[in-house]
mmCIF file of C-alpha atoms in Angstrom:
data_model
loop_
_atom_site.group_PDB
_atom_site.id
_atom_site.type_symbol
_atom_site.label_atom_id
_atom_site.label_comp_id
_atom_site.label_asym_id
_atom_site.label_seq_id
_atom_site.Cartn_x
_atom_site.Cartn_y
_atom_site.Cartn_z
ATOM 1 C CA UNK A 1241 0.000 0.000 0.000
ATOM 2 C CA UNK A 1242 1.411 3.391 -1.010
ATOM 3 C CA UNK A 1243 1.118 6.626 0.946
ATOM 4 C CA UNK A 1244 -0.903 8.126 -1.904
ATOM 5 C CA UNK A 1245 -4.169 9.605 -0.678
ATOM 6 C CA UNK A 1246 -5.935 10.005 -4.016
ATOM 7 C CA UNK A 1247 -5.523 8.700 -7.537
ATOM 8 C CA UNK A 1248 -7.630 10.439 -10.163
ATOM 9 C CA UNK A 1249 -7.872 9.547 -13.825
ATOM 10 C CA UNK A 1250 -8.978 11.621 -16.804
ATOM 11 C CA UNK A 1251 -8.072 14.204 -19.427
ATOM 12 C CA UNK A 1252 -6.329 17.477 -18.660
ATOM 13 C CA UNK A 1253 -6.993 20.248 -21.165
ATOM 14 C CA UNK A 1254 -5.268 23.444 -22.178
ATOM 15 C CA UNK A 1255 -7.835 26.176 -21.599
ATOM 16 C CA UNK A 1256 -7.608 29.356 -23.677
ATOM 17 C CA UNK A 1257 -9.641 32.128 -22.070
ATOM 18 C CA UNK A 1258 -10.933 35.315 -23.627
ATOM 19 C CA UNK A 1259 -12.379 38.278 -21.753
ATOM 20 C CA UNK A 1260 -14.769 38.983 -24.645
ATOM 21 C CA UNK A 1261 -16.403 37.290 -27.654
ATOM 22 C CA UNK A 1262 -14.046 34.932 -29.471
ATOM 23 C CA UNK A 1263 -15.486 35.960 -32.840
ATOM 24 C CA UNK A 1264 -14.064 39.479 -32.600
ATOM 25 C CA UNK A 1265 -10.570 38.336 -31.650
ATOM 26 C CA UNK A 1266 -8.406 39.604 -28.875
ATOM 27 C CA UNK A 1267 -5.887 38.145 -26.447
ATOM 28 C CA UNK A 1268 -6.208 34.653 -25.010
ATOM 29 C CA UNK A 1269 -4.658 33.495 -21.744
ATOM 30 C CA UNK A 1270 -3.528 29.902 -21.284
ATOM 31 C CA UNK A 1271 -4.645 27.847 -18.293
ATOM 32 C CA UNK A 1272 -4.869 24.235 -17.166
ATOM 33 C CA UNK A 1273 -8.365 22.728 -17.104
ATOM 34 C CA UNK A 1274 -9.938 19.344 -16.526
ATOM 35 C CA UNK A 1275 -12.359 18.042 -13.920
ATOM 36 C CA UNK A 1276 -10.055 15.378 -12.538
ATOM 37 C CA UNK A 1277 -6.933 17.550 -12.432
ATOM 38 C CA UNK A 1278 -8.997 20.231 -10.669
ATOM 39 C CA UNK A 1279 -9.824 17.732 -7.918
ATOM 40 C CA UNK A 1280 -6.192 16.641 -7.641
ATOM 41 C CA UNK A 1281 -5.042 20.244 -7.244
ATOM 42 C CA UNK A 1282 -7.750 20.956 -4.684
ATOM 43 C CA UNK A 1283 -6.559 18.072 -2.531
ATOM 44 C CA UNK A 1284 -2.869 18.848 -2.995
ATOM 45 C CA UNK A 1285 -3.430 22.420 -1.839
ATOM 46 C CA UNK A 1286 -4.949 21.048 1.362
ATOM 47 C CA UNK A 1287 -1.868 18.964 2.040
ATOM 48 C CA UNK A 1288 -2.977 15.589 0.706
ATOM 49 C CA UNK A 1289 -0.858 13.518 -1.635
ATOM 50 C CA UNK A 1290 -2.769 13.386 -4.911
ATOM 51 C CA UNK A 1291 -1.802 11.847 -8.248
ATOM 52 C CA UNK A 1292 -3.317 12.481 -11.654
ATOM 53 C CA UNK A 1293 -2.986 9.882 -14.413
ATOM 54 C CA UNK A 1294 -3.749 10.379 -18.082
ATOM 55 C CA UNK A 1295 -2.085 11.044 -21.409
ATOM 56 C CA UNK A 1296 -0.668 14.352 -22.606
ATOM 57 C CA UNK A 1297 0.825 15.382 -25.929
ATOM 58 C CA UNK A 1298 4.576 15.128 -26.335
ATOM 59 C CA UNK A 1299 5.051 18.814 -27.118
ATOM 60 C CA UNK A 1300 5.014 22.216 -25.433
ATOM 61 C CA UNK A 1301 1.317 22.006 -24.559
ATOM 62 C CA UNK A 1302 1.798 18.655 -22.874
ATOM 63 C CA UNK A 1303 4.749 20.077 -20.996
ATOM 64 C CA UNK A 1304 2.592 23.018 -19.910
ATOM 65 C CA UNK A 1305 0.019 20.632 -18.419
ATOM 66 C CA UNK A 1306 2.679 18.718 -16.509
ATOM 67 C CA UNK A 1307 4.442 21.855 -15.264
ATOM 68 C CA UNK A 1308 1.173 23.251 -13.915
ATOM 69 C CA UNK A 1309 0.306 20.030 -12.097
ATOM 70 C CA UNK A 1310 3.782 19.593 -10.652
ATOM 71 C CA UNK A 1311 3.878 23.206 -9.498
ATOM 72 C CA UNK A 1312 0.722 22.476 -7.481
ATOM 73 C CA UNK A 1313 2.244 19.412 -5.876
ATOM 74 C CA UNK A 1314 0.314 16.825 -7.892
ATOM 75 C CA UNK A 1315 2.128 13.543 -8.582
ATOM 76 C CA UNK A 1316 2.399 12.987 -12.363
ATOM 77 C CA UNK A 1317 4.738 9.974 -12.308
ATOM 78 C CA UNK A 1318 2.157 7.782 -14.040
ATOM 79 C CA UNK A 1319 1.414 10.184 -16.901
ATOM 80 C CA UNK A 1320 2.153 8.967 -20.423
ATOM 81 C CA UNK A 1321 3.453 11.304 -23.132
ATOM 82 C CA UNK A 1322 1.784 10.566 -26.477
ATOM 83 C CA UNK A 1323 3.853 11.537 -29.536
ATOM 84 C CA UNK A 1324 1.027 10.957 -32.018
ATOM 85 C CA UNK A 1325 -1.876 12.965 -30.578
ATOM 86 C CA UNK A 1326 -2.400 16.619 -29.615
ATOM 87 C CA UNK A 1327 -3.509 18.041 -26.304
ATOM 88 C CA UNK A 1328 -7.212 18.730 -26.008
ATOM 89 C CA UNK A 1329 -8.161 22.408 -26.099
ATOM 90 C CA UNK A 1330 -10.941 24.286 -24.344
ATOM 91 C CA UNK A 1331 -11.864 27.819 -25.427
ATOM 92 C CA UNK A 1332 -13.761 29.871 -22.861
ATOM 93 C CA UNK A 1333 -15.242 33.240 -23.738
ATOM 94 C CA UNK A 1334 -16.807 35.738 -21.371
ATOM 95 C CA UNK A 1335 -19.789 36.569 -23.597
ATOM 96 C CA UNK A 1336 -21.446 38.932 -21.123
ATOM 97 C CA UNK A 1337 -20.809 39.825 -17.501
ATOM 98 C CA UNK A 1338 -23.070 36.931 -16.479
ATOM 99 C CA UNK A 1339 -22.662 34.404 -19.305
ATOM 100 C CA UNK A 1340 -19.590 32.423 -20.362
ATOM 101 C CA UNK A 1341 -19.462 29.910 -23.208
ATOM 102 C CA UNK A 1342 -17.135 26.960 -23.710
ATOM 103 C CA UNK A 1343 -15.982 25.322 -26.931
ATOM 104 C CA UNK A 1344 -13.974 22.087 -26.928
ATOM 105 C CA UNK A 1345 -11.457 20.759 -29.447
ATOM 106 C CA UNK A 1346 -10.654 17.369 -27.966
ATOM 107 C CA UNK A 1347 -11.581 14.734 -30.590
ATOM 108 C CA UNK A 1348 -8.585 12.469 -31.182
ATOM 109 C CA UNK A 1349 -6.657 14.045 -28.322
ATOM 110 C CA UNK A 1350 -3.921 12.380 -26.316
ATOM 111 C CA UNK A 1351 -6.261 12.221 -23.329
ATOM 112 C CA UNK A 1352 -8.901 10.338 -25.299
ATOM 113 C CA UNK A 1353 -6.405 7.525 -26.000
ATOM 114 C CA UNK A 1354 -6.320 6.503 -22.331
ATOM 115 C CA UNK A 1355 -6.313 2.722 -21.993
ATOM 116 C CA UNK A 1356 -6.267 0.042 -19.302
ATOM 117 C CA UNK A 1357 -2.488 -0.406 -19.454
ATOM 118 C CA UNK A 1358 -2.025 3.260 -18.495
ATOM 119 C CA UNK A 1359 -3.724 2.572 -15.163
ATOM 120 C CA UNK A 1360 -2.348 -0.796 -14.062
ATOM 121 C CA UNK A 1361 0.752 0.397 -12.213
ATOM 122 C CA UNK A 1362 -0.791 3.509 -10.588
ATOM 123 C CA UNK A 1363 -3.744 1.532 -9.235
ATOM 124 C CA UNK A 1364 -1.561 -1.387 -8.125
ATOM 125 C CA UNK A 1365 0.308 1.043 -5.860
ATOM 126 C CA UNK A 1366 -2.771 1.124 -3.623
ATOM 127 C CA UNK A 1367 -4.089 4.664 -3.237
ATOM 128 C CA UNK A 1368 -6.496 5.369 -0.378
ATOM 129 C CA UNK A 1369 -9.150 6.652 -2.827
ATOM 130 C CA UNK A 1370 -9.853 6.470 -6.551
ATOM 131 C CA UNK A 1371 -11.739 9.337 -8.180
ATOM 132 C CA UNK A 1372 -13.250 9.398 -11.674
ATOM 133 C CA UNK A 1373 -15.861 11.439 -13.488
ATOM 134 C CA UNK A 1374 -18.407 10.635 -16.159
ATOM 135 C CA UNK A 1375 -16.368 12.680 -18.621
ATOM 136 C CA UNK A 1376 -13.591 10.126 -19.038
ATOM 137 C CA UNK A 1377 -15.652 7.144 -20.291
ATOM 138 C CA UNK A 1378 -17.338 9.485 -22.801
ATOM 139 C CA UNK A 1379 -14.066 10.310 -24.552
ATOM 140 C CA UNK A 1380 -13.505 7.046 -26.459
ATOM 141 C CA UNK A 1381 -14.038 3.303 -26.330
ATOM 142 C CA UNK A 1382 -10.593 2.741 -24.818
ATOM 143 C CA UNK A 1383 -11.172 5.415 -22.172
ATOM 144 C CA UNK A 1384 -14.526 3.829 -21.298
ATOM 145 C CA UNK A 1385 -12.859 0.431 -20.950
ATOM 146 C CA UNK A 1386 -10.118 1.967 -18.799
ATOM 147 C CA UNK A 1387 -12.605 3.680 -16.492
ATOM 148 C CA UNK A 1388 -14.647 0.493 -16.153
ATOM 149 C CA UNK A 1389 -11.556 -1.574 -15.404
ATOM 150 C CA UNK A 1390 -10.312 0.950 -12.860
ATOM 151 C CA UNK A 1391 -13.500 1.172 -10.782
ATOM 152 C CA UNK A 1392 -14.000 -2.590 -10.822
ATOM 153 C CA UNK A 1393 -10.389 -3.321 -9.888
ATOM 154 C CA UNK A 1394 -10.357 -0.694 -7.150
ATOM 155 C CA UNK A 1395 -13.589 -1.953 -5.625
ATOM 156 C CA UNK A 1396 -12.356 -5.542 -5.697
ATOM 157 C CA UNK A 1397 -9.140 -4.407 -3.989
ATOM 158 C CA UNK A 1398 -10.981 -2.580 -1.216
ATOM 159 C CA UNK A 1399 -10.131 0.916 -2.506
ATOM 160 C CA UNK A 1400 -13.129 3.257 -2.146
ATOM 161 C CA UNK A 1401 -14.275 4.791 -5.430
ATOM 162 C CA UNK A 1402 -15.736 8.277 -5.854
ATOM 163 C CA UNK A 1403 -17.707 8.786 -9.080
ATOM 164 C CA UNK A 1404 -18.734 12.311 -10.080
ATOM 165 C CA UNK A 1405 -21.391 12.011 -12.795
ATOM 166 C CA UNK A 1406 -20.325 15.305 -14.445
ATOM 167 C CA UNK A 1407 -22.522 14.854 -17.537
ATOM 168 C CA UNK A 1408 -21.399 16.627 -20.716
ATOM 169 C CA UNK A 1409 -24.076 16.720 -23.406
ATOM 170 C CA UNK A 1410 -21.496 17.582 -26.060
ATOM 171 C CA UNK A 1411 -19.790 14.228 -25.551
ATOM 172 C CA UNK A 1412 -22.748 11.826 -25.473
ATOM 173 C CA UNK A 1413 -26.489 11.576 -25.081
ATOM 174 C CA UNK A 1414 -28.198 10.950 -21.762
ATOM 175 C CA UNK A 1415 -29.097 7.436 -22.910
ATOM 176 C CA UNK A 1416 -25.473 6.665 -23.800
ATOM 177 C CA UNK A 1417 -24.297 8.123 -20.504
ATOM 178 C CA UNK A 1418 -26.816 6.104 -18.487
ATOM 179 C CA UNK A 1419 -25.838 2.816 -20.148
ATOM 180 C CA UNK A 1420 -22.219 3.340 -19.048
ATOM 181 C CA UNK A 1421 -22.474 5.302 -15.801
ATOM 182 C CA UNK A 1422 -25.199 3.297 -14.072
ATOM 183 C CA UNK A 1423 -23.021 0.133 -14.043
ATOM 184 C CA UNK A 1424 -19.992 2.188 -12.934
ATOM 185 C CA UNK A 1425 -21.950 3.566 -9.993
ATOM 186 C CA UNK A 1426 -22.384 0.005 -8.754
ATOM 187 C CA UNK A 1427 -18.685 -0.023 -7.846
ATOM 188 C CA UNK A 1428 -18.659 3.392 -6.163
ATOM 189 C CA UNK A 1429 -18.672 4.190 -2.454
ATOM 190 C CA UNK A 1430 -19.490 7.847 -3.133
ATOM 191 C CA UNK A 1431 -21.551 9.207 -6.021
ATOM 192 C CA UNK A 1432 -21.574 12.963 -6.690
ATOM 193 C CA UNK A 1433 -24.228 14.504 -8.921
ATOM 194 C CA UNK A 1434 -26.382 17.517 -9.544
ATOM 195 C CA UNK A 1435 -30.082 16.884 -9.049
ATOM 196 C CA UNK A 1436 -30.642 16.641 -12.819
ATOM 197 C CA UNK A 1437 -27.860 14.054 -13.199
ATOM 198 C CA UNK A 1438 -29.080 11.486 -10.685
ATOM 199 C CA UNK A 1439 -31.220 9.569 -13.161
ATOM 200 C CA UNK A 1440 -28.084 8.893 -15.214
ATOM 201 C CA UNK A 1441 -26.940 6.469 -12.505
ATOM 202 C CA UNK A 1442 -30.413 5.138 -11.669
ATOM 203 C CA UNK A 1443 -33.685 4.450 -13.436
ATOM 204 C CA UNK A 1444 -34.639 6.876 -16.237
ATOM 205 C CA UNK A 1445 -36.680 9.848 -15.002
ATOM 206 C CA UNK A 1446 -36.247 8.805 -11.361
ATOM 207 C CA UNK A 1447 -36.626 11.666 -8.895
ATOM 208 C CA UNK A 1448 -33.990 12.325 -6.234
ATOM 209 C CA UNK A 1449 -35.439 10.046 -3.567
ATOM 210 C CA UNK A 1450 -35.990 7.156 -5.950
ATOM 211 C CA UNK A 1451 -32.552 7.525 -7.514
ATOM 212 C CA UNK A 1452 -30.864 7.681 -4.119
ATOM 213 C CA UNK A 1453 -32.756 4.622 -2.871
ATOM 214 C CA UNK A 1454 -31.666 2.734 -5.973
ATOM 215 C CA UNK A 1455 -28.015 3.717 -5.464
ATOM 216 C CA UNK A 1456 -27.976 2.847 -1.758
ATOM 217 C CA UNK A 1457 -29.524 -0.556 -2.476
ATOM 218 C CA UNK A 1458 -26.775 -1.113 -5.046
ATOM 219 C CA UNK A 1459 -24.009 -0.598 -2.485
ATOM 220 C CA UNK A 1460 -23.244 3.120 -2.718
ATOM 221 C CA UNK A 1461 -22.618 4.423 0.797
ATOM 222 C CA UNK A 1462 -22.995 8.176 0.233
ATOM 223 C CA UNK A 1463 -24.842 10.109 -2.463
ATOM 224 C CA UNK A 1464 -23.921 13.781 -2.653
ATOM 225 C CA UNK A 1465 -26.341 16.104 -4.427
ATOM 226 C CA UNK A 1466 -24.949 19.492 -5.455
ATOM 227 C CA UNK A 1467 -27.532 22.264 -5.183
ATOM 228 C CA UNK A 1468 -25.525 25.300 -6.265
ATOM 229 C CA UNK A 1469 -26.570 28.381 -4.324
ATOM 230 C CA UNK A 1470 -28.691 26.174 -2.049
ATOM 231 C CA UNK A 1471 -25.692 24.169 -0.801
ATOM 232 C CA UNK A 1472 -25.668 20.377 -0.876
ATOM 233 C CA UNK A 1473 -27.396 17.266 0.468
ATOM 234 C CA UNK A 1474 -25.791 14.013 1.537
ATOM 235 C CA UNK A 1475 -27.847 10.822 1.533
ATOM 236 C CA UNK A 1476 -26.720 7.755 3.475
ATOM 237 C CA UNK A 1477 -28.442 4.740 4.973
ATOM 238 C CA UNK A 1478 -28.871 6.847 8.136
ATOM 239 C CA UNK A 1479 -30.844 9.588 6.384
ATOM 240 C CA UNK A 1480 -30.310 12.969 4.732
ATOM 241 C CA UNK A 1481 -28.166 15.893 5.830
ATOM 242 C CA UNK A 1482 -28.211 19.347 4.239
ATOM 243 C CA UNK A 1483 -25.601 22.105 4.459
ATOM 244 C CA UNK A 1484 -26.303 25.574 3.023
ATOM 245 C CA UNK A 1485 -23.941 27.265 0.606
ATOM 246 C CA UNK A 1486 -21.405 29.786 1.834
ATOM 247 C CA UNK A 1487 -22.584 33.215 0.586
ATOM 248 C CA UNK A 1488 -20.012 34.817 -1.703
ATOM 249 C CA UNK A 1489 -19.950 37.079 -4.732
ATOM 250 C CA UNK A 1490 -19.792 34.705 -7.683
ATOM 251 C CA UNK A 1491 -17.437 35.748 -10.470
ATOM 252 C CA UNK A 1492 -16.720 32.432 -12.248
ATOM 253 C CA UNK A 1493 -18.638 29.204 -11.707
ATOM 254 C CA UNK A 1494 -16.338 26.967 -13.781
ATOM 255 C CA UNK A 1495 -14.741 24.324 -11.571
ATOM 256 C CA UNK A 1496 -17.127 24.774 -8.627
ATOM 257 C CA UNK A 1497 -18.331 21.177 -8.734
ATOM 258 C CA UNK A 1498 -14.795 19.843 -8.820
ATOM 259 C CA UNK A 1499 -13.872 22.046 -5.853
ATOM 260 C CA UNK A 1500 -16.895 20.675 -3.966
ATOM 261 C CA UNK A 1501 -15.744 17.111 -4.600
ATOM 262 C CA UNK A 1502 -12.178 17.927 -3.544
ATOM 263 C CA UNK A 1503 -13.459 19.425 -0.305
ATOM 264 C CA UNK A 1504 -15.606 16.404 0.493
ATOM 265 C CA UNK A 1505 -12.790 13.941 -0.227
ATOM 266 C CA UNK A 1506 -10.385 16.009 1.873
ATOM 267 C CA UNK A 1507 -12.810 15.799 4.768
ATOM 268 C CA UNK A 1508 -13.083 12.046 4.274
ATOM 269 C CA UNK A 1509 -9.300 11.658 4.316
ATOM 270 C CA UNK A 1510 -9.123 13.801 7.474
ATOM 271 C CA UNK A 1511 -11.712 11.635 9.218
ATOM 272 C CA UNK A 1512 -14.356 14.361 9.538
ATOM 273 C CA UNK A 1513 -17.982 13.436 10.160
ATOM 274 C CA UNK A 1514 -20.506 13.720 7.356
ATOM 275 C CA UNK A 1515 -21.707 17.248 8.106
ATOM 276 C CA UNK A 1516 -18.178 18.609 8.437
ATOM 277 C CA UNK A 1517 -17.223 16.953 5.161
ATOM 278 C CA UNK A 1518 -20.151 18.744 3.536
ATOM 279 C CA UNK A 1519 -19.131 22.024 5.142
ATOM 280 C CA UNK A 1520 -15.635 21.720 3.731
ATOM 281 C CA UNK A 1521 -17.099 20.768 0.342
ATOM 282 C CA UNK A 1522 -19.342 23.832 0.111
ATOM 283 C CA UNK A 1523 -16.517 26.042 1.405
ATOM 284 C CA UNK A 1524 -14.245 24.920 -1.440
ATOM 285 C CA UNK A 1525 -17.095 25.414 -3.887
ATOM 286 C CA UNK A 1526 -17.421 28.980 -2.600
ATOM 287 C CA UNK A 1527 -13.700 29.605 -3.069
ATOM 288 C CA UNK A 1528 -14.005 28.359 -6.656
ATOM 289 C CA UNK A 1529 -16.888 30.625 -7.672
ATOM 290 C CA UNK A 1530 -15.456 33.644 -5.860
ATOM 291 C CA UNK A 1531 -12.311 33.674 -8.027
ATOM 292 C CA UNK A 1532 -11.422 33.380 -11.685
ATOM 293 C CA UNK A 1533 -10.201 30.114 -13.177
ATOM 294 C CA UNK A 1534 -10.988 26.426 -12.745
ATOM 295 C CA UNK A 1535 -8.761 25.933 -9.685
ATOM 296 C CA UNK A 1536 -6.606 29.026 -9.206
ATOM 297 C CA UNK A 1537 -8.662 30.369 -6.295
ATOM 298 C CA UNK A 1538 -8.705 27.156 -4.260
ATOM 299 C CA UNK A 1539 -7.395 27.496 -0.704
ATOM 300 C CA UNK A 1540 -4.394 26.169 1.160
ATOM 301 C CA UNK A 1541 -5.240 24.477 4.445
ATOM 302 C CA UNK A 1542 -4.488 27.595 6.507
ATOM 303 C CA UNK A 1543 -6.881 29.585 4.300
ATOM 304 C CA UNK A 1544 -9.978 27.447 4.841
ATOM 305 C CA UNK A 1545 -11.475 29.956 7.281
ATOM 306 C CA UNK A 1546 -11.013 32.953 4.960
ATOM 307 C CA UNK A 1547 -14.496 32.624 3.478
ATOM 308 C CA UNK A 1548 -16.375 31.050 6.355
ATOM 309 C CA UNK A 1549 -14.834 33.240 9.072
ATOM 310 C CA UNK A 1550 -14.579 36.657 7.414
ATOM 311 C CA UNK A 1551 -17.240 39.250 6.664
ATOM 312 C CA UNK A 1552 -17.853 40.347 3.072
ATOM 313 C CA UNK A 1553 -15.432 43.039 1.950
ATOM 314 C CA UNK A 1554 -12.876 42.164 4.630
ATOM 315 C CA UNK A 1555 -9.228 43.083 4.047
ATOM 316 C CA UNK A 1556 -6.883 40.955 6.121
ATOM 317 C CA UNK A 1557 -3.759 42.848 7.207
#
């Protein structure tokens, strides 16, 4: 068993951000993006040992991804450089003060070529947790097979699995997602979803209570339902707990769900009770929406009380 707290698997993207409409041109800034790498960074910033595994292009963009992850303390030892495929790109434009739009160029990317062999050694090392999202199995047949193998192997080895549904309509239909994600959820200890994603891991058109009951019967121990500005609910065999959101001024909602998941998993690793795990989860979600970028605003451990313990407009001197 290694001393690795979290292994997460997926595709990291190069995000090119514009402060205005892409169609009129203007400067773009380069950032790291990706649901799974966001979670890894969130945990690393809180002092946990997190590893991200995937494929990156064997060029400057791939090097950029690795440099960003390493600078944040994320273990990239298991990453494979792919000389034949490019890095996936994500273009984000601030269309209005309240609306941002995202365009992806990821078909045929290095990340989409993920396969089972990429994951054998990292998972054999015995991390304390495995985290995946519903994005990865949507990327390609080989990525779907890799995700399926990983959750099954982890569960059989006694490694708890966290599955964040994270549905992306641009990658597959709800029917395609359900046919893959519902079986994956059967191996998970924790399932994370928005209210409108729950039926993707349960019966079609199931409401929250029915979907949760289905998941708990199937062996899931905790179902986390993200409610945005209304906070979050956690369902277990012992009942339901709700924690309100931390009130902040939202400037960028991208990455908030990943921050929430990172906060919850951090609380799990620290041995917190369910409500305190939820409190940490919504606190990290608040940090994410209160700053620009997918992960740039996430806190270090000694900063966790900045949002929850300070009044709006506070300047700390």
